[in-house]
Short mmCIF file of C-alpha atoms in Angstrom, two decimals:
data_model
loop_
_atom_site.label_atom_id
_atom_site.label_comp_id
_atom_site.label_asym_id
_atom_site.label_seq_id
_atom_site.Cartn_x
_atom_site.Cartn_y
_atom_site.Cartn_z
CA MET A 1 -10.81 -14.88 1.48
CA ILE A 2 -11.96 -11.25 1.99
CA GLU A 3 -15.23 -10.18 0.35
CA LEU A 4 -16.85 -6.77 0.70
CA ARG A 5 -20.17 -6.34 -1.05
CA ASP A 6 -21.98 -3.02 -1.48
CA LEU A 7 -20.59 -1.78 1.83
CA ARG A 8 -22.07 1.50 3.03
CA MET A 9 -21.39 3.43 6.22
CA VAL A 10 -23.23 6.59 7.19
CA PHE A 11 -22.65 8.76 10.27
CA GLY A 12 -25.51 11.25 10.56
CA ASP A 13 -25.39 13.27 7.35
CA THR A 14 -21.88 12.07 6.47
CA ILE A 15 -21.34 9.19 4.06
CA ALA A 16 -18.05 7.59 5.11
CA LEU A 17 -18.23 4.59 2.75
CA GLU A 18 -20.40 4.12 -0.31
CA ALA A 19 -20.85 1.08 -2.59
CA ILE A 20 -17.57 -0.60 -1.60
CA ASP A 21 -16.99 -3.84 -3.50
CA LEU A 22 -13.68 -5.61 -2.94
CA SER A 23 -12.43 -9.16 -3.30
CA VAL A 24 -9.03 -10.32 -2.01
CA PRO A 25 -8.12 -13.94 -2.83
CA ALA A 26 -6.49 -16.20 -0.27
CA GLY A 27 -2.73 -15.79 -0.02
CA GLU A 28 -2.65 -12.36 -1.67
CA ILE A 29 -1.09 -9.18 -0.29
CA HIS A 30 -3.49 -6.33 -1.01
CA GLY A 31 -2.85 -2.67 -0.33
CA ILE A 32 -5.42 0.01 0.40
CA VAL A 33 -4.36 3.62 -0.10
CA GLY A 34 -6.10 6.95 0.09
CA ARG A 35 -5.71 10.45 1.38
CA SER A 36 -6.82 11.50 4.86
CA GLY A 37 -10.60 11.30 5.06
CA ALA A 38 -10.86 8.77 2.24
CA GLY A 39 -12.51 6.19 4.50
CA LYS A 40 -9.59 3.90 5.38
CA SER A 41 -10.14 3.98 9.16
CA THR A 42 -13.86 3.34 8.80
CA LEU A 43 -13.13 0.43 6.47
CA ILE A 44 -10.79 -1.12 9.05
CA ARG A 45 -13.46 -0.88 11.76
CA CYS A 46 -16.00 -2.57 9.48
CA LEU A 47 -13.52 -5.31 8.57
CA THR A 48 -12.83 -6.13 12.22
CA GLY A 49 -16.46 -5.88 13.32
CA LEU A 50 -15.80 -2.87 15.53
CA GLU A 51 -18.41 -0.97 13.52
CA ALA A 52 -21.53 -2.45 11.97
CA PRO A 53 -22.00 -1.00 8.47
CA THR A 54 -25.21 0.77 7.56
CA SER A 55 -25.66 -1.79 4.80
CA GLY A 56 -23.66 -4.36 2.86
CA THR A 57 -21.58 -7.33 3.99
CA VAL A 58 -18.04 -8.16 5.11
CA SER A 59 -17.02 -11.81 4.77
CA ILE A 60 -13.74 -13.27 6.07
CA ASP A 61 -12.98 -16.84 5.03
CA GLY A 62 -16.65 -17.39 4.22
CA SER A 63 -17.94 -16.01 7.53
CA ASP A 64 -20.16 -12.91 7.41
CA VAL A 65 -18.69 -10.60 10.06
CA THR A 66 -21.64 -8.20 9.75
CA ASP A 67 -24.07 -10.96 10.74
CA GLN A 68 -22.30 -11.87 13.98
CA SER A 69 -22.59 -10.66 17.58
CA GLY A 70 -21.36 -11.74 20.98
CA SER A 71 -19.39 -14.98 20.98
CA GLY A 72 -19.93 -15.40 17.24
CA LEU A 73 -18.29 -12.06 16.52
CA ARG A 74 -15.41 -12.83 18.88
CA GLU A 75 -14.84 -16.11 17.06
CA ALA A 76 -14.94 -14.35 13.68
CA ARG A 77 -12.37 -11.84 14.88
CA ARG A 78 -9.99 -14.69 15.67
CA SER A 79 -9.63 -15.06 11.90
CA ILE A 80 -8.05 -11.60 11.77
CA GLY A 81 -4.66 -10.67 13.18
CA MET A 82 -4.06 -6.93 13.66
CA VAL A 83 -0.74 -5.10 13.29
CA PHE A 84 -0.81 -1.40 14.17
CA GLN A 85 1.47 1.57 13.52
CA HIS A 86 1.94 1.94 17.28
CA VAL A 87 2.50 -1.56 18.58
CA ASN A 88 1.20 -0.85 22.11
CA LEU A 89 3.09 -3.64 23.81
CA LEU A 90 2.58 -4.13 27.54
CA ASP A 91 5.64 -2.53 29.12
CA SER A 92 5.49 -4.77 32.18
CA ARG A 93 5.65 -7.97 30.12
CA THR A 94 8.52 -9.55 28.22
CA ALA A 95 8.38 -10.09 24.48
CA LEU A 96 7.37 -13.69 25.13
CA ALA A 97 4.58 -12.67 27.50
CA ASN A 98 3.31 -10.03 25.06
CA VAL A 99 3.02 -12.61 22.28
CA ALA A 100 1.36 -15.08 24.65
CA HIS A 101 -1.14 -12.52 25.96
CA PRO A 102 -3.96 -13.12 23.42
CA LEU A 103 -3.64 -16.86 24.02
CA GLN A 104 -3.96 -16.26 27.75
CA ILE A 105 -7.18 -14.31 27.13
CA ALA A 106 -8.41 -17.19 24.97
CA GLY A 107 -7.87 -19.63 27.87
CA VAL A 108 -4.91 -21.54 26.42
CA SER A 109 -2.81 -23.35 29.05
CA LYS A 110 0.39 -21.65 30.23
CA ALA A 111 2.72 -24.31 28.82
CA GLU A 112 0.98 -24.32 25.45
CA ARG A 113 0.85 -20.56 25.04
CA ARG A 114 4.52 -20.13 26.03
CA ALA A 115 5.56 -22.79 23.54
CA LYS A 116 3.49 -21.12 20.82
CA ALA A 117 4.90 -17.70 21.67
CA ARG A 118 8.49 -19.00 21.48
CA GLU A 119 7.75 -20.54 18.10
CA LEU A 120 6.34 -17.26 16.79
CA LEU A 121 9.27 -15.23 18.08
CA GLU A 122 11.58 -17.60 16.22
CA ILE A 123 9.53 -17.11 13.05
CA VAL A 124 9.87 -13.30 13.25
CA GLY A 125 13.59 -13.52 14.02
CA LEU A 126 13.47 -12.67 17.73
CA GLY A 127 14.03 -16.03 19.36
CA ASP A 128 16.92 -14.58 21.36
CA ARG A 129 14.82 -11.65 22.62
CA ALA A 130 12.07 -13.61 24.36
CA ASP A 131 13.01 -12.33 27.83
CA ASN A 132 13.52 -8.69 26.82
CA TYR A 133 11.03 -6.02 27.83
CA PRO A 134 9.74 -3.46 25.28
CA ALA A 135 12.09 -0.78 26.65
CA GLN A 136 15.00 -3.04 25.65
CA LEU A 137 13.82 -3.41 22.04
CA SER A 138 14.27 -1.21 18.98
CA GLY A 139 11.30 0.11 17.01
CA GLY A 140 11.67 -2.61 14.39
CA GLN A 141 11.96 -5.31 17.05
CA LYS A 142 8.80 -4.05 18.75
CA GLN A 143 6.98 -4.25 15.44
CA ARG A 144 8.19 -7.83 15.00
CA VAL A 145 6.81 -8.68 18.43
CA GLY A 146 3.53 -7.05 17.39
CA ILE A 147 3.42 -9.19 14.26
CA ALA A 148 4.13 -12.34 16.28
CA ARG A 149 1.35 -11.38 18.70
CA ALA A 150 -1.05 -10.87 15.77
CA LEU A 151 -0.26 -14.41 14.57
CA ALA A 152 -0.80 -16.06 17.95
CA ALA A 153 -4.39 -17.13 17.25
CA GLU A 154 -3.39 -18.51 13.82
CA PRO A 155 -5.55 -16.02 11.86
CA LYS A 156 -6.40 -16.45 8.19
CA VAL A 157 -5.97 -12.70 7.55
CA LEU A 158 -3.26 -10.31 8.71
CA LEU A 159 -4.56 -6.74 8.73
CA CYS A 160 -1.74 -4.18 8.89
CA ASP A 161 -2.64 -0.56 9.62
CA GLU A 162 0.29 1.73 8.67
CA PRO A 163 2.77 -0.92 9.90
CA THR A 164 5.92 0.91 8.78
CA SER A 165 5.13 4.63 8.95
CA ALA A 166 6.98 5.05 12.26
CA LEU A 167 10.08 3.17 11.06
CA ASP A 168 13.20 4.22 9.18
CA ALA A 169 13.83 3.05 5.62
CA SER A 170 16.12 0.14 6.52
CA THR A 171 13.77 -1.18 9.21
CA THR A 172 10.80 -0.74 6.88
CA ASP A 173 12.50 -2.99 4.32
CA GLN A 174 13.06 -5.62 6.99
CA ILE A 175 9.44 -5.56 8.17
CA LEU A 176 8.10 -5.75 4.60
CA GLY A 177 10.43 -8.66 3.91
CA LEU A 178 9.12 -10.38 7.03
CA ILE A 179 5.48 -9.89 5.99
CA ARG A 180 6.26 -11.30 2.55
CA SER A 181 8.01 -14.33 4.05
CA LEU A 182 5.07 -14.94 6.42
CA ARG A 183 2.70 -14.98 3.46
CA GLU A 184 4.89 -17.54 1.72
CA ARG A 185 5.48 -19.65 4.83
CA LEU A 186 1.99 -19.57 6.37
CA GLY A 187 -0.16 -18.91 3.31
CA ILE A 188 -1.78 -16.03 5.15
CA THR A 189 -3.77 -13.31 3.37
CA VAL A 190 -2.46 -9.80 4.06
CA LEU A 191 -4.33 -6.51 3.87
CA ILE A 192 -2.13 -3.42 4.26
CA ILE A 193 -3.58 0.04 4.84
CA THR A 194 -0.94 2.67 4.16
CA HIS A 195 -0.26 6.10 2.74
CA GLU A 196 3.26 5.07 1.68
CA MET A 197 3.31 4.27 -2.03
CA SER A 198 6.75 2.69 -1.66
CA VAL A 199 5.18 0.01 0.56
CA ILE A 200 2.59 -0.78 -2.14
CA ARG A 201 5.27 -1.05 -4.83
CA GLU A 202 7.52 -3.20 -2.68
CA ILE A 203 5.15 -5.83 -1.36
CA CYS A 204 1.61 -5.77 -2.76
CA ASP A 205 0.13 -8.03 -5.43
CA SER A 206 -2.87 -5.72 -5.87
CA VAL A 207 -4.06 -2.32 -4.70
CA THR A 208 -7.24 -0.33 -4.09
CA LEU A 209 -7.46 3.45 -4.08
CA LEU A 210 -10.15 4.94 -1.82
CA ALA A 211 -11.36 8.47 -2.53
CA ASP A 212 -14.25 10.18 -0.74
CA GLY A 213 -15.45 6.85 0.65
CA ARG A 214 -15.57 5.10 -2.72
CA VAL A 215 -13.31 2.72 -4.62
CA ALA A 216 -11.68 4.98 -7.20
CA LYS A 217 -9.46 2.25 -8.63
CA THR A 218 -8.65 -1.38 -7.90
CA GLY A 219 -6.63 -4.05 -9.66
CA THR A 220 -3.34 -5.89 -9.73
CA LEU A 221 -0.28 -3.75 -9.18
CA ALA A 222 0.87 -4.20 -12.77
CA GLU A 223 -2.56 -3.24 -14.15
CA VAL A 224 -2.87 -0.12 -12.02
CA ILE A 225 0.66 1.14 -12.62
CA SER A 226 0.33 0.52 -16.35
CA GLU A 227 -2.84 2.58 -16.78
CA PRO A 228 -1.94 5.70 -18.77
CA GLY A 229 -2.72 8.96 -17.02
CA SER A 230 -3.90 7.24 -13.82
CA ILE A 231 -3.54 9.34 -10.66
CA LEU A 232 -2.66 6.21 -8.71
CA ALA A 233 -0.04 5.21 -11.29
CA LYS A 234 1.55 8.65 -10.94
CA ASP A 235 1.67 8.29 -7.16
CA LEU A 236 3.11 4.78 -7.37
CA VAL A 237 5.87 5.80 -9.78
CA PRO A 238 6.59 9.40 -8.82
CA LEU A 239 8.80 11.75 -10.78
CA PRO A 240 11.64 13.48 -8.95
CA PRO A 241 11.06 17.13 -8.01
CA ILE A 242 11.51 19.27 -11.10
CA SER A 243 11.38 22.89 -12.15
CA LEU A 244 11.09 24.54 -15.52
CA ASP A 245 14.15 26.52 -14.56
CA ASP A 246 16.24 23.33 -14.49
CA LYS A 247 16.65 23.08 -18.26
CA GLY A 248 15.80 24.99 -21.42
CA SER A 249 13.43 23.59 -24.04
CA ASP A 250 16.30 22.91 -26.42
CA GLY A 251 18.12 20.83 -23.80
CA ALA A 252 20.60 23.54 -22.88
CA GLU A 253 20.93 24.57 -19.25
CA GLY A 254 19.30 27.92 -18.48
CA SER A 255 18.13 28.87 -21.99
CA ASP A 256 16.64 32.33 -22.42
CA GLY A 257 13.72 33.89 -24.26
CA ALA A 258 11.01 31.44 -25.27
CA GLY A 259 12.92 28.44 -23.87
CA ALA A 260 11.56 26.26 -21.08
CA SER A 261 12.40 28.88 -18.47
CA GLY A 262 10.38 31.48 -20.41
CA SER A 263 6.73 32.24 -19.87
CA MET A 264 5.64 30.20 -22.91
CA ALA A 265 7.37 26.96 -21.83
CA ARG A 266 5.29 23.78 -21.69
CA LEU A 267 5.70 20.35 -20.10
CA VAL A 268 4.56 17.17 -21.82
CA GLU A 269 4.20 14.05 -19.68
CA VAL A 270 4.47 10.66 -21.38
CA SER A 271 3.38 7.29 -19.97
CA LEU A 272 5.56 4.25 -20.59
CA ALA A 273 2.63 1.88 -20.02
CA GLY A 274 2.69 -0.69 -22.81
CA THR A 275 5.60 0.94 -24.58
CA SER A 276 9.33 1.44 -24.16
CA LEU A 277 11.69 4.38 -23.82
CA PRO A 278 13.21 3.89 -27.31
CA GLN A 279 9.71 4.02 -28.84
CA VAL A 280 8.97 7.26 -27.02
CA LEU A 281 12.25 8.81 -28.13
CA THR A 282 11.64 7.79 -31.74
CA GLY A 283 8.18 9.39 -31.67
CA ALA A 284 9.55 12.57 -30.11
CA GLN A 285 12.40 12.83 -32.58
CA SER A 286 9.91 12.66 -35.47
CA VAL A 287 8.84 16.20 -34.53
CA GLY A 288 12.30 17.45 -33.66
CA VAL A 289 12.23 16.85 -29.90
CA SER A 290 15.44 15.17 -28.77
CA ALA A 291 16.36 13.24 -25.63
CA ASP A 292 18.01 16.43 -24.37
CA ALA A 293 14.49 17.84 -23.85
CA ILE A 294 13.78 15.27 -21.09
CA LEU A 295 13.41 17.18 -17.84
CA ALA A 296 12.74 14.20 -15.58
CA GLY A 297 11.86 10.54 -15.73
CA ALA A 298 11.03 7.52 -13.58
CA VAL A 299 11.13 3.99 -14.98
CA GLU A 300 10.57 0.70 -13.14
CA THR A 301 10.02 -2.92 -14.09
CA VAL A 302 6.91 -4.44 -12.52
CA GLU A 303 6.17 -8.12 -13.16
CA GLY A 304 8.50 -8.06 -16.16
CA ARG A 305 6.85 -4.99 -17.68
CA GLN A 306 8.49 -1.59 -18.03
CA VAL A 307 6.36 1.20 -16.56
CA GLY A 308 6.98 4.80 -15.71
CA ARG A 309 6.73 8.40 -16.90
CA ILE A 310 8.86 10.94 -18.70
CA ARG A 311 8.49 14.70 -18.84
CA PHE A 312 9.68 16.64 -21.86
CA THR A 313 10.01 20.39 -21.87
CA VAL A 314 9.18 22.28 -25.08
CA ALA A 315 9.07 25.97 -25.97
CA THR A 316 5.42 26.66 -26.76
CA ALA A 317 1.88 25.33 -26.54
CA GLU A 318 2.02 24.58 -30.27
CA ASP A 319 5.17 22.47 -29.76
CA ALA A 320 3.45 20.58 -26.93
CA LYS A 321 0.42 19.84 -29.09
CA GLU A 322 2.61 18.65 -31.96
CA LEU A 323 4.58 16.32 -29.67
CA ILE A 324 1.42 14.88 -28.10
CA THR A 325 -0.14 14.28 -31.52
CA ALA A 326 2.99 12.53 -32.81
CA LEU A 327 3.20 10.26 -29.77
CA GLU A 328 -0.50 9.42 -29.79
CA ALA A 329 -0.19 8.45 -33.45
CA GLU A 330 2.27 5.77 -32.27
CA GLY A 331 -0.15 4.57 -29.57
CA ILE A 332 1.75 6.34 -26.78
CA TYR A 333 -0.22 8.20 -24.10
CA ALA A 334 0.88 11.80 -23.59
CA GLU A 335 -0.64 14.89 -22.01
CA GLU A 336 0.35 18.43 -21.22
CA ALA A 337 1.35 18.65 -17.58
CA ALA A 338 0.70 21.54 -15.23
#
């Protein structure tokens, strides 16, 4: 459905995108993440035809967006519905009129566009809010109107740019649930650009990490999370905030001397990718490190597979090396953490 091939974008002496290859199958929800300056905004503009790439191609449903102009480009853009962080509804129009607006621009008759807009408001759960103005709607309701508006032209792709970053946790869950249900009901392909890893975990089938304008990692969510030592995996399954002062290396609170709160203390981070917590504990116990030495942990089940990370605290660098060696001998990925 979405195909990017060798996409490159250069502004003067600055390379914004380089050698971007990406394929998103029809009906999939794909997330794109990256730090500020990674190239996400430039990628969006190339996807929607707002910027012509320096080289490479962008294809949506078999149509090469980079090879279009004028009416051809406008027609290609109809295949893409856009949902923004800031919905930018027209304050002087009701929810119904806001949803109908793109159909009005497209020349659809008044009766037809109003009927379509009512249908879409029902789909997003706002059938009873058709006559409300934006000032009478909550943030989540405005976003639902924005989603309905994006679906008005019956696009094949729904492109969501930070769709939940301005919403509270409860409303975010509702919007993500709505996007998932739209995919199931309409068979639409969804591309979500976000910096919120919780959004990726909650809704995406696959994910791409952009770094310095390049694809640093891409794959299904289960594959990416399960990769031992992966930066993206660590971001997707974060550990709670921890401090060496929280626990001594022998598991006792506030141990002294060469314990974890001492200057020689070391942290060992263990990946649960492809293994289980009991296996990790058995490996650790083989070198005298008990479960009491666990300083923090995060474990989740993704597509039926247990993934996550555990941090042990040990007294010295030699203890850390011994623990890592013992775990690696059992096929368990471990590394000394900063």
